[in-house]
PDB file of C-alpha atoms in Angstrom:
ATOM      1  CA  MET A  25       1.522   4.045 -20.625  1.00 97.00           C
ATOM      2  CA  LYS A  26      -2.180   3.361 -19.472  1.00 98.00           C
ATOM      3  CA  VAL A  27      -2.123   0.284 -17.177  1.00 98.00           C
ATOM      4  CA  LEU A  28      -5.430  -1.490 -15.945  1.00 98.00           C
ATOM      5  CA  ILE A  29      -4.700  -3.491 -12.965  1.00 98.00           C
ATOM      6  CA  ILE A  30      -7.114  -6.336 -12.646  1.00 98.00           C
ATOM      7  CA  GLY A  31      -7.329  -7.313  -9.242  1.00 97.00           C
ATOM      8  CA  ALA A  32      -6.100  -4.261  -7.858  1.00 97.00           C
ATOM      9  CA  HIS A  33      -8.092  -4.416  -4.383  1.00 96.00           C
ATOM     10  CA  GLY A  34      -5.885  -7.528  -3.391  1.00 96.00           C
ATOM     11  CA  LYS A  35      -2.960  -7.355  -1.167  1.00 96.00           C
ATOM     12  CA  VAL A  36      -0.449  -7.501  -4.246  1.00 97.00           C
ATOM     13  CA  GLY A  37      -2.858  -5.378  -6.290  1.00 98.00           C
ATOM     14  CA  GLN A  38      -2.836  -2.543  -3.728  1.00 98.00           C
ATOM     15  CA  ARG A  39       0.891  -2.545  -3.788  1.00 98.00           C
ATOM     16  CA  ILE A  40       1.312  -2.450  -7.437  1.00 98.00           C
ATOM     17  CA  SER A  41      -1.276   0.627  -7.605  1.00 98.00           C
ATOM     18  CA  LYS A  42       0.848   2.637  -5.046  1.00 97.00           C
ATOM     19  CA  ALA A  43       3.952   1.789  -6.964  1.00 97.00           C
ATOM     20  CA  MET A  44       2.765   2.560 -10.536  1.00 97.00           C
ATOM     21  CA  ARG A  45       1.141   5.696  -8.951  1.00 97.00           C
ATOM     22  CA  ALA A  46       4.585   6.985  -7.732  1.00 96.00           C
ATOM     23  CA  ALA A  47       5.960   6.170 -11.227  1.00 95.00           C
ATOM     24  CA  GLU A  48       6.116   9.222 -13.544  1.00 90.00           C
ATOM     25  CA  ASP A  49       5.488   7.449 -16.705  1.00 93.00           C
ATOM     26  CA  VAL A  50       2.783   4.972 -15.921  1.00 97.00           C
ATOM     27  CA  GLU A  51      -0.779   5.746 -15.459  1.00 97.00           C
ATOM     28  CA  PRO A  52      -2.586   3.210 -13.310  1.00 98.00           C
ATOM     29  CA  THR A  53      -6.261   2.246 -13.311  1.00 98.00           C
ATOM     30  CA  ALA A  54      -7.608  -0.013 -10.581  1.00 98.00           C
ATOM     31  CA  PHE A  55     -10.122  -2.671 -12.040  1.00 98.00           C
ATOM     32  CA  ILE A  56     -12.471  -3.236  -8.935  1.00 98.00           C
ATOM     33  CA  ARG A  57     -15.801  -5.174  -8.382  1.00 95.00           C
ATOM     34  CA  LYS A  58     -17.334  -3.050  -5.777  1.00 95.00           C
ATOM     35  CA  GLU A  59     -18.289   0.962  -5.598  1.00 97.00           C
ATOM     36  CA  GLU A  60     -17.364   0.565  -1.960  1.00 97.00           C
ATOM     37  CA  GLN A  61     -13.719  -0.143  -2.961  1.00 97.00           C
ATOM     38  CA  LYS A  62     -13.338   3.236  -4.609  1.00 97.00           C
ATOM     39  CA  PRO A  63     -12.291   5.203  -1.510  1.00 97.00           C
ATOM     40  CA  LEU A  64      -9.284   3.355  -0.863  1.00 97.00           C
ATOM     41  CA  PHE A  65      -7.867   4.274  -4.515  1.00 98.00           C
ATOM     42  CA  GLU A  66      -9.279   8.039  -4.367  1.00 97.00           C
ATOM     43  CA  GLU A  67      -7.057   8.241  -1.329  1.00 97.00           C
ATOM     44  CA  MET A  68      -4.045   6.988  -3.444  1.00 96.00           C
ATOM     45  CA  GLY A  69      -4.719   9.095  -6.457  1.00 97.00           C
ATOM     46  CA  VAL A  70      -5.692   6.200  -8.710  1.00 98.00           C
ATOM     47  CA  ASP A  71      -8.320   5.968 -11.126  1.00 98.00           C
ATOM     48  CA  THR A  72     -10.908   3.268 -10.878  1.00 98.00           C
ATOM     49  CA  VAL A  73     -13.167   1.334 -12.786  1.00 98.00           C
ATOM     50  CA  VAL A  74     -16.165  -1.028 -11.463  1.00 98.00           C
ATOM     51  CA  GLU A  75     -16.529  -4.286 -13.337  1.00 98.00           C
ATOM     52  CA  SER A  76     -16.537  -8.089 -12.621  1.00 97.00           C
ATOM     53  CA  LEU A  77     -14.614 -10.885 -13.924  1.00 97.00           C
ATOM     54  CA  GLU A  78     -17.579 -12.884 -13.628  1.00 96.00           C
ATOM     55  CA  ASN A  79     -19.355 -10.650 -16.196  1.00 97.00           C
ATOM     56  CA  THR A  80     -19.428 -11.269 -20.094  1.00 98.00           C
ATOM     57  CA  PRO A  81     -16.043 -11.261 -22.101  1.00 98.00           C
ATOM     58  CA  GLU A  82     -17.572  -8.251 -23.993  1.00 98.00           C
ATOM     59  CA  ALA A  83     -18.026  -6.272 -20.839  1.00 98.00           C
ATOM     60  CA  ILE A  84     -14.550  -7.084 -19.840  1.00 98.00           C
ATOM     61  CA  GLY A  85     -13.457  -6.219 -23.286  1.00 98.00           C
ATOM     62  CA  GLU A  86     -14.987  -2.616 -23.133  1.00 98.00           C
ATOM     63  CA  VAL A  87     -12.863  -1.905 -20.286  1.00 98.00           C
ATOM     64  CA  ILE A  88      -9.569  -3.521 -21.602  1.00 98.00           C
ATOM     65  CA  LYS A  89      -9.857  -1.751 -24.887  1.00 98.00           C
ATOM     66  CA  ASN A  90      -8.843   1.601 -23.142  1.00 96.00           C
ATOM     67  CA  TYR A  91      -5.411   0.659 -21.822  1.00 98.00           C
ATOM     68  CA  ASP A  92      -1.950   0.099 -23.297  1.00 98.00           C
ATOM     69  CA  ALA A  93      -1.245  -2.685 -20.968  1.00 98.00           C
ATOM     70  CA  VAL A  94      -3.088  -5.288 -18.390  1.00 98.00           C
ATOM     71  CA  VAL A  95      -1.638  -6.399 -15.178  1.00 98.00           C
ATOM     72  CA  PHE A  96      -3.529  -9.523 -13.978  1.00 98.00           C
ATOM     73  CA  THR A  97      -3.199 -10.222 -10.083  1.00 98.00           C
ATOM     74  CA  ALA A  98      -6.677 -11.292  -9.351  1.00 96.00           C
ATOM     75  CA  GLY A  99      -7.541 -14.285  -7.448  1.00 90.00           C
ATOM     76  CA  SER A 100     -10.799 -15.721  -5.531  1.00 78.00           C
ATOM     77  CA  GLY A 101      -9.031 -15.832  -2.302  1.00 69.00           C
ATOM     78  CA  GLY A 102      -8.779 -18.664   0.319  1.00 60.00           C
ATOM     79  CA  LYS A 103     -12.240 -18.041   1.735  1.00 64.00           C
ATOM     80  CA  THR A 104     -14.198 -19.135  -1.449  1.00 68.00           C
ATOM     81  CA  GLY A 105     -14.934 -22.558  -2.656  1.00 73.00           C
ATOM     82  CA  HIS A 106     -13.550 -24.198  -5.667  1.00 83.00           C
ATOM     83  CA  ASP A 107     -16.276 -22.782  -7.974  1.00 90.00           C
ATOM     84  CA  LYS A 108     -14.886 -19.260  -7.449  1.00 91.00           C
ATOM     85  CA  THR A 109     -11.341 -20.288  -8.094  1.00 92.00           C
ATOM     86  CA  MET A 110     -12.509 -21.612 -11.348  1.00 95.00           C
ATOM     87  CA  GLU A 111     -14.438 -18.467 -12.270  1.00 95.00           C
ATOM     88  CA  ILE A 112     -11.890 -15.932 -11.287  1.00 95.00           C
ATOM     89  CA  ASP A 113      -8.461 -17.665 -11.334  1.00 96.00           C
ATOM     90  CA  LEU A 114      -9.263 -19.488 -14.463  1.00 96.00           C
ATOM     91  CA  ASP A 115     -12.138 -18.168 -16.432  1.00 97.00           C
ATOM     92  CA  GLY A 116     -11.554 -14.492 -15.499  1.00 97.00           C
ATOM     93  CA  ALA A 117      -8.065 -14.678 -16.415  1.00 98.00           C
ATOM     94  CA  ILE A 118      -8.812 -16.363 -19.719  1.00 98.00           C
ATOM     95  CA  LYS A 119     -11.697 -13.905 -20.538  1.00 98.00           C
ATOM     96  CA  SER A 120      -8.916 -10.940 -19.629  1.00 98.00           C
ATOM     97  CA  ILE A 121      -6.238 -12.632 -22.031  1.00 98.00           C
ATOM     98  CA  ASN A 122      -8.677 -13.048 -24.798  1.00 98.00           C
ATOM     99  CA  GLN A 123     -10.158  -9.699 -24.686  1.00 98.00           C
ATOM    100  CA  ALA A 124      -6.633  -8.113 -24.532  1.00 98.00           C
ATOM    101  CA  GLU A 125      -5.755  -9.967 -27.647  1.00 98.00           C
ATOM    102  CA  LYS A 126      -9.084  -9.150 -29.539  1.00 98.00           C
ATOM    103  CA  HIS A 127      -8.709  -5.414 -28.837  1.00 98.00           C
ATOM    104  CA  GLY A 128      -4.697  -4.991 -29.548  1.00 98.00           C
ATOM    105  CA  VAL A 129      -3.642  -4.282 -26.253  1.00 98.00           C
ATOM    106  CA  LYS A 130      -0.415  -6.457 -26.644  1.00 98.00           C
ATOM    107  CA  ARG A 131       1.114  -6.207 -23.204  1.00 98.00           C
ATOM    108  CA  PHE A 132       0.031  -8.239 -20.453  1.00 98.00           C
ATOM    109  CA  VAL A 133       1.874  -9.024 -17.145  1.00 98.00           C
ATOM    110  CA  MET A 134       0.402 -12.158 -15.136  1.00 98.00           C
ATOM    111  CA  VAL A 135       0.903 -12.691 -11.281  1.00 98.00           C
ATOM    112  CA  GLY A 136       0.680 -16.407 -11.064  1.00 97.00           C
ATOM    113  CA  ALA A 137       2.046 -19.120  -8.919  1.00 96.00           C
ATOM    114  CA  SER A 138       5.115 -20.794  -8.527  1.00 96.00           C
ATOM    115  CA  HIS A 139       5.112 -24.647  -9.351  1.00 96.00           C
ATOM    116  CA  SER A 140       2.038 -24.205 -11.561  1.00 96.00           C
ATOM    117  CA  ASP A 141       3.717 -26.443 -14.362  1.00 96.00           C
ATOM    118  CA  ASP A 142       4.577 -29.279 -11.961  1.00 94.00           C
ATOM    119  CA  ARG A 143       1.498 -31.519 -11.588  1.00 94.00           C
ATOM    120  CA  SER A 144       3.409 -33.591  -8.953  1.00 92.00           C
ATOM    121  CA  TYR A 145       3.626 -30.265  -6.495  1.00 93.00           C
ATOM    122  CA  TRP A 146      -0.274 -29.342  -6.816  1.00 92.00           C
ATOM    123  CA  GLY A 147      -1.647 -32.024  -4.147  1.00 87.00           C
ATOM    124  CA  LYS A 148       1.035 -31.447  -1.638  1.00 86.00           C
ATOM    125  CA  VAL A 149      -1.088 -28.765   0.120  1.00 79.00           C
ATOM    126  CA  ASP A 150      -4.490 -29.820   0.979  1.00 83.00           C
ATOM    127  CA  GLY A 151      -7.258 -28.245  -1.077  1.00 84.00           C
ATOM    128  CA  MET A 152      -4.806 -26.334  -3.446  1.00 90.00           C
ATOM    129  CA  LYS A 153      -5.036 -28.712  -6.588  1.00 92.00           C
ATOM    130  CA  PRO A 154      -7.889 -26.657  -7.977  1.00 93.00           C
ATOM    131  CA  TYR A 155      -6.118 -23.363  -7.466  1.00 93.00           C
ATOM    132  CA  TYR A 156      -2.827 -24.810  -9.317  1.00 95.00           C
ATOM    133  CA  THR A 157      -5.034 -26.117 -12.000  1.00 95.00           C
ATOM    134  CA  ALA A 158      -6.472 -22.791 -12.638  1.00 95.00           C
ATOM    135  CA  LYS A 159      -3.243 -21.116 -12.554  1.00 96.00           C
ATOM    136  CA  HIS A 160      -1.740 -23.649 -15.079  1.00 97.00           C
ATOM    137  CA  TYR A 161      -4.647 -23.324 -17.583  1.00 97.00           C
ATOM    138  CA  ALA A 162      -4.553 -19.598 -17.175  1.00 98.00           C
ATOM    139  CA  ASP A 163      -0.777 -19.089 -18.032  1.00 98.00           C
ATOM    140  CA  LEU A 164      -1.069 -21.756 -20.726  1.00 98.00           C
ATOM    141  CA  GLU A 165      -3.926 -19.773 -22.532  1.00 98.00           C
ATOM    142  CA  LEU A 166      -1.701 -16.620 -21.988  1.00 98.00           C
ATOM    143  CA  LYS A 167       1.551 -18.534 -23.664  1.00 98.00           C
ATOM    144  CA  ARG A 168      -0.556 -19.590 -26.577  1.00 98.00           C
ATOM    145  CA  SER A 169      -1.645 -15.906 -27.204  1.00 98.00           C
ATOM    146  CA  SER A 170      -0.053 -13.465 -29.435  1.00 98.00           C
ATOM    147  CA  LEU A 171       0.505 -11.000 -26.648  1.00 98.00           C
ATOM    148  CA  ASP A 172       3.670  -9.572 -25.200  1.00 98.00           C
ATOM    149  CA  TYR A 173       3.390 -11.662 -22.053  1.00 98.00           C
ATOM    150  CA  THR A 174       5.601 -11.964 -18.721  1.00 98.00           C
ATOM    151  CA  ILE A 175       4.230 -14.386 -16.339  1.00 98.00           C
ATOM    152  CA  LEU A 176       5.747 -13.813 -12.661  1.00 98.00           C
ATOM    153  CA  ARG A 177       5.157 -16.969 -10.345  1.00 98.00           C
ATOM    154  CA  PRO A 178       6.075 -15.857  -6.593  1.00 98.00           C
ATOM    155  CA  VAL A 179       6.126 -18.566  -3.690  1.00 97.00           C
ATOM    156  CA  LEU A 180       4.230 -17.903  -0.482  1.00 95.00           C
ATOM    157  CA  LEU A 181       3.429 -14.260  -0.081  1.00 96.00           C
ATOM    158  CA  THR A 182       4.432 -12.266   2.997  1.00 97.00           C
ATOM    159  CA  ASP A 183       3.330  -8.676   4.107  1.00 96.00           C
ATOM    160  CA  ASP A 184       6.973  -7.239   4.519  1.00 95.00           C
ATOM    161  CA  ASP A 185       6.863  -3.753   4.132  1.00 93.00           C
ATOM    162  CA  GLU A 186      10.256  -3.748   2.032  1.00 96.00           C
ATOM    163  CA  ALA A 187      10.885  -5.755  -1.079  1.00 97.00           C
ATOM    164  CA  GLY A 188      14.260  -6.925   0.164  1.00 97.00           C
ATOM    165  CA  LYS A 189      16.424  -9.260  -2.317  1.00 98.00           C
ATOM    166  CA  VAL A 190      15.152 -11.837  -4.585  1.00 98.00           C
ATOM    167  CA  LEU A 191      15.734 -14.898  -6.442  1.00 98.00           C
ATOM    168  CA  MET A 192      14.461 -15.354 -10.147  1.00 98.00           C
ATOM    169  CA  THR A 193      14.735 -18.323 -12.012  1.00 98.00           C
ATOM    170  CA  GLU A 194      13.003 -20.573 -14.881  1.00 96.00           C
ATOM    171  CA  ASN A 195      13.501 -23.516 -12.577  1.00 96.00           C
ATOM    172  CA  PRO A 196      10.834 -23.880  -9.743  1.00 96.00           C
ATOM    173  CA  ASP A 197      13.072 -26.349  -7.966  1.00 95.00           C
ATOM    174  CA  GLU A 198      15.554 -23.341  -7.249  1.00 97.00           C
ATOM    175  CA  VAL A 199      13.216 -21.127  -5.468  1.00 97.00           C
ATOM    176  CA  GLY A 200      12.798 -20.783  -1.690  1.00 97.00           C
ATOM    177  CA  SER A 201       9.865 -20.669   0.355  1.00 96.00           C
ATOM    178  CA  GLU A 202       8.598 -17.142   0.711  1.00 98.00           C
ATOM    179  CA  ILE A 203       8.838 -13.671  -0.811  1.00 98.00           C
ATOM    180  CA  PRO A 204       7.325 -10.145   0.237  1.00 98.00           C
ATOM    181  CA  ARG A 205       4.223  -9.031  -1.743  1.00 97.00           C
ATOM    182  CA  GLN A 206       6.282  -5.815  -2.115  1.00 98.00           C
ATOM    183  CA  ALA A 207       8.828  -7.497  -4.170  1.00 98.00           C
ATOM    184  CA  VAL A 208       6.130  -8.763  -6.543  1.00 98.00           C
ATOM    185  CA  ALA A 209       4.800  -5.145  -6.790  1.00 98.00           C
ATOM    186  CA  GLU A 210       8.072  -3.727  -7.626  1.00 97.00           C
ATOM    187  CA  THR A 211       8.876  -6.616 -10.060  1.00 98.00           C
ATOM    188  CA  VAL A 212       5.827  -5.955 -11.894  1.00 98.00           C
ATOM    189  CA  LEU A 213       6.636  -2.327 -12.342  1.00 97.00           C
ATOM    190  CA  THR A 214      10.110  -3.082 -13.395  1.00 97.00           C
ATOM    191  CA  VAL A 215       9.066  -5.556 -16.159  1.00 98.00           C
ATOM    192  CA  LEU A 216       6.175  -3.828 -17.672  1.00 97.00           C
ATOM    193  CA  LYS A 217       8.174  -1.660 -20.271  1.00 92.00           C
ATOM    194  CA  ASP A 218      11.050  -4.082 -20.618  1.00 96.00           C
ATOM    195  CA  PRO A 219      11.131  -5.934 -23.805  1.00 97.00           C
ATOM    196  CA  LYS A 220      13.650  -8.630 -22.507  1.00 97.00           C
ATOM    197  CA  THR A 221      11.190  -9.914 -20.234  1.00 98.00           C
ATOM    198  CA  TYR A 222       8.464 -10.801 -23.050  1.00 98.00           C
ATOM    199  CA  GLY A 223       7.617 -14.304 -23.244  1.00 98.00           C
ATOM    200  CA  LYS A 224       9.246 -15.006 -19.973  1.00 98.00           C
ATOM    201  CA  VAL A 225       8.092 -17.342 -17.137  1.00 98.00           C
ATOM    202  CA  ILE A 226       9.841 -16.281 -13.943  1.00 98.00           C
ATOM    203  CA  GLU A 227       9.732 -18.022 -10.866  1.00 98.00           C
ATOM    204  CA  MET A 228      10.341 -15.776  -7.582  1.00 98.00           C
ATOM    205  CA  SER A 229      11.431 -16.036  -4.134  1.00 98.00           C
ATOM    206  CA  LYS A 230      13.547 -14.235  -1.452  1.00 98.00           C
ATOM    207  CA  GLY A 231      17.115 -14.384  -2.505  1.00 98.00           C
ATOM    208  CA  GLU A 232      20.291 -12.538  -2.850  1.00 97.00           C
ATOM    209  CA  ASP A 233      19.826 -10.005  -5.600  1.00 98.00           C
ATOM    210  CA  LYS A 234      18.382  -6.924  -6.215  1.00 98.00           C
ATOM    211  CA  ILE A 235      15.206  -7.092  -8.443  1.00 98.00           C
ATOM    212  CA  ALA A 236      16.938  -5.479 -11.541  1.00 97.00           C
ATOM    213  CA  ASP A 237      19.757  -7.568 -11.169  1.00 97.00           C
ATOM    214  CA  ALA A 238      17.675 -10.772 -10.802  1.00 98.00           C
ATOM    215  CA  LEU A 239      15.942 -10.103 -13.771  1.00 97.00           C
ATOM    216  CA  ALA A 240      19.242  -9.487 -15.791  1.00 96.00           C
ATOM    217  CA  LYS A 241      20.227 -12.850 -14.713  1.00 96.00           C
ATOM    218  CA  VAL A 242      16.806 -14.628 -15.847  1.00 97.00           C
ATOM    219  CA  CYS A 243      16.472 -12.845 -19.014  1.00 94.00           C
ATOM    220  CA  SER A 244      19.873 -12.628 -20.320  1.00 87.00           C
TER     221      SER A 244
END
């Protein structure tokens, strides 16, 4: 399976890239926005394509059409303004979804954010409402599409080297407060080729189950 990782240079994206590179049946390509980001992926042995989510839908589609699946884990980051959140987290995601659909790239895994459907939650952290708004409507576009999607919604991300054990649920009120980025990366790889995860929106945090066991519970 040829997989395009949009947002590969981010902390989660790099971990996804490494996990996929180690898998025997996946060929990852890192979608990056700067030439100077290439050496990091060359060292991993991961192919790259340089393009921007701020470019036209057609330009993004010219990249996406060459793959079997898309993993979207891009984000504007906490140091940019709300305008970039709208451009990357919302418009960039929607352009990617629409172009995958247009070009028949059916499999789409979205790394979103926990509580994205709970408007009462969006204003609880100062300055985060635009972020949750973007995530909500990007996910909504994906759910309305004809794609075989899975939406993973982790809580606060940490840099632990091990995935550890997790909790997965459809109810955001049941999740804990944090989860390692490594757990999210390994979950992306696990769900990618699993049809039981199609059409699922999965809230994630640290928990008591191995990733495969947690997925079996939420997808039963």
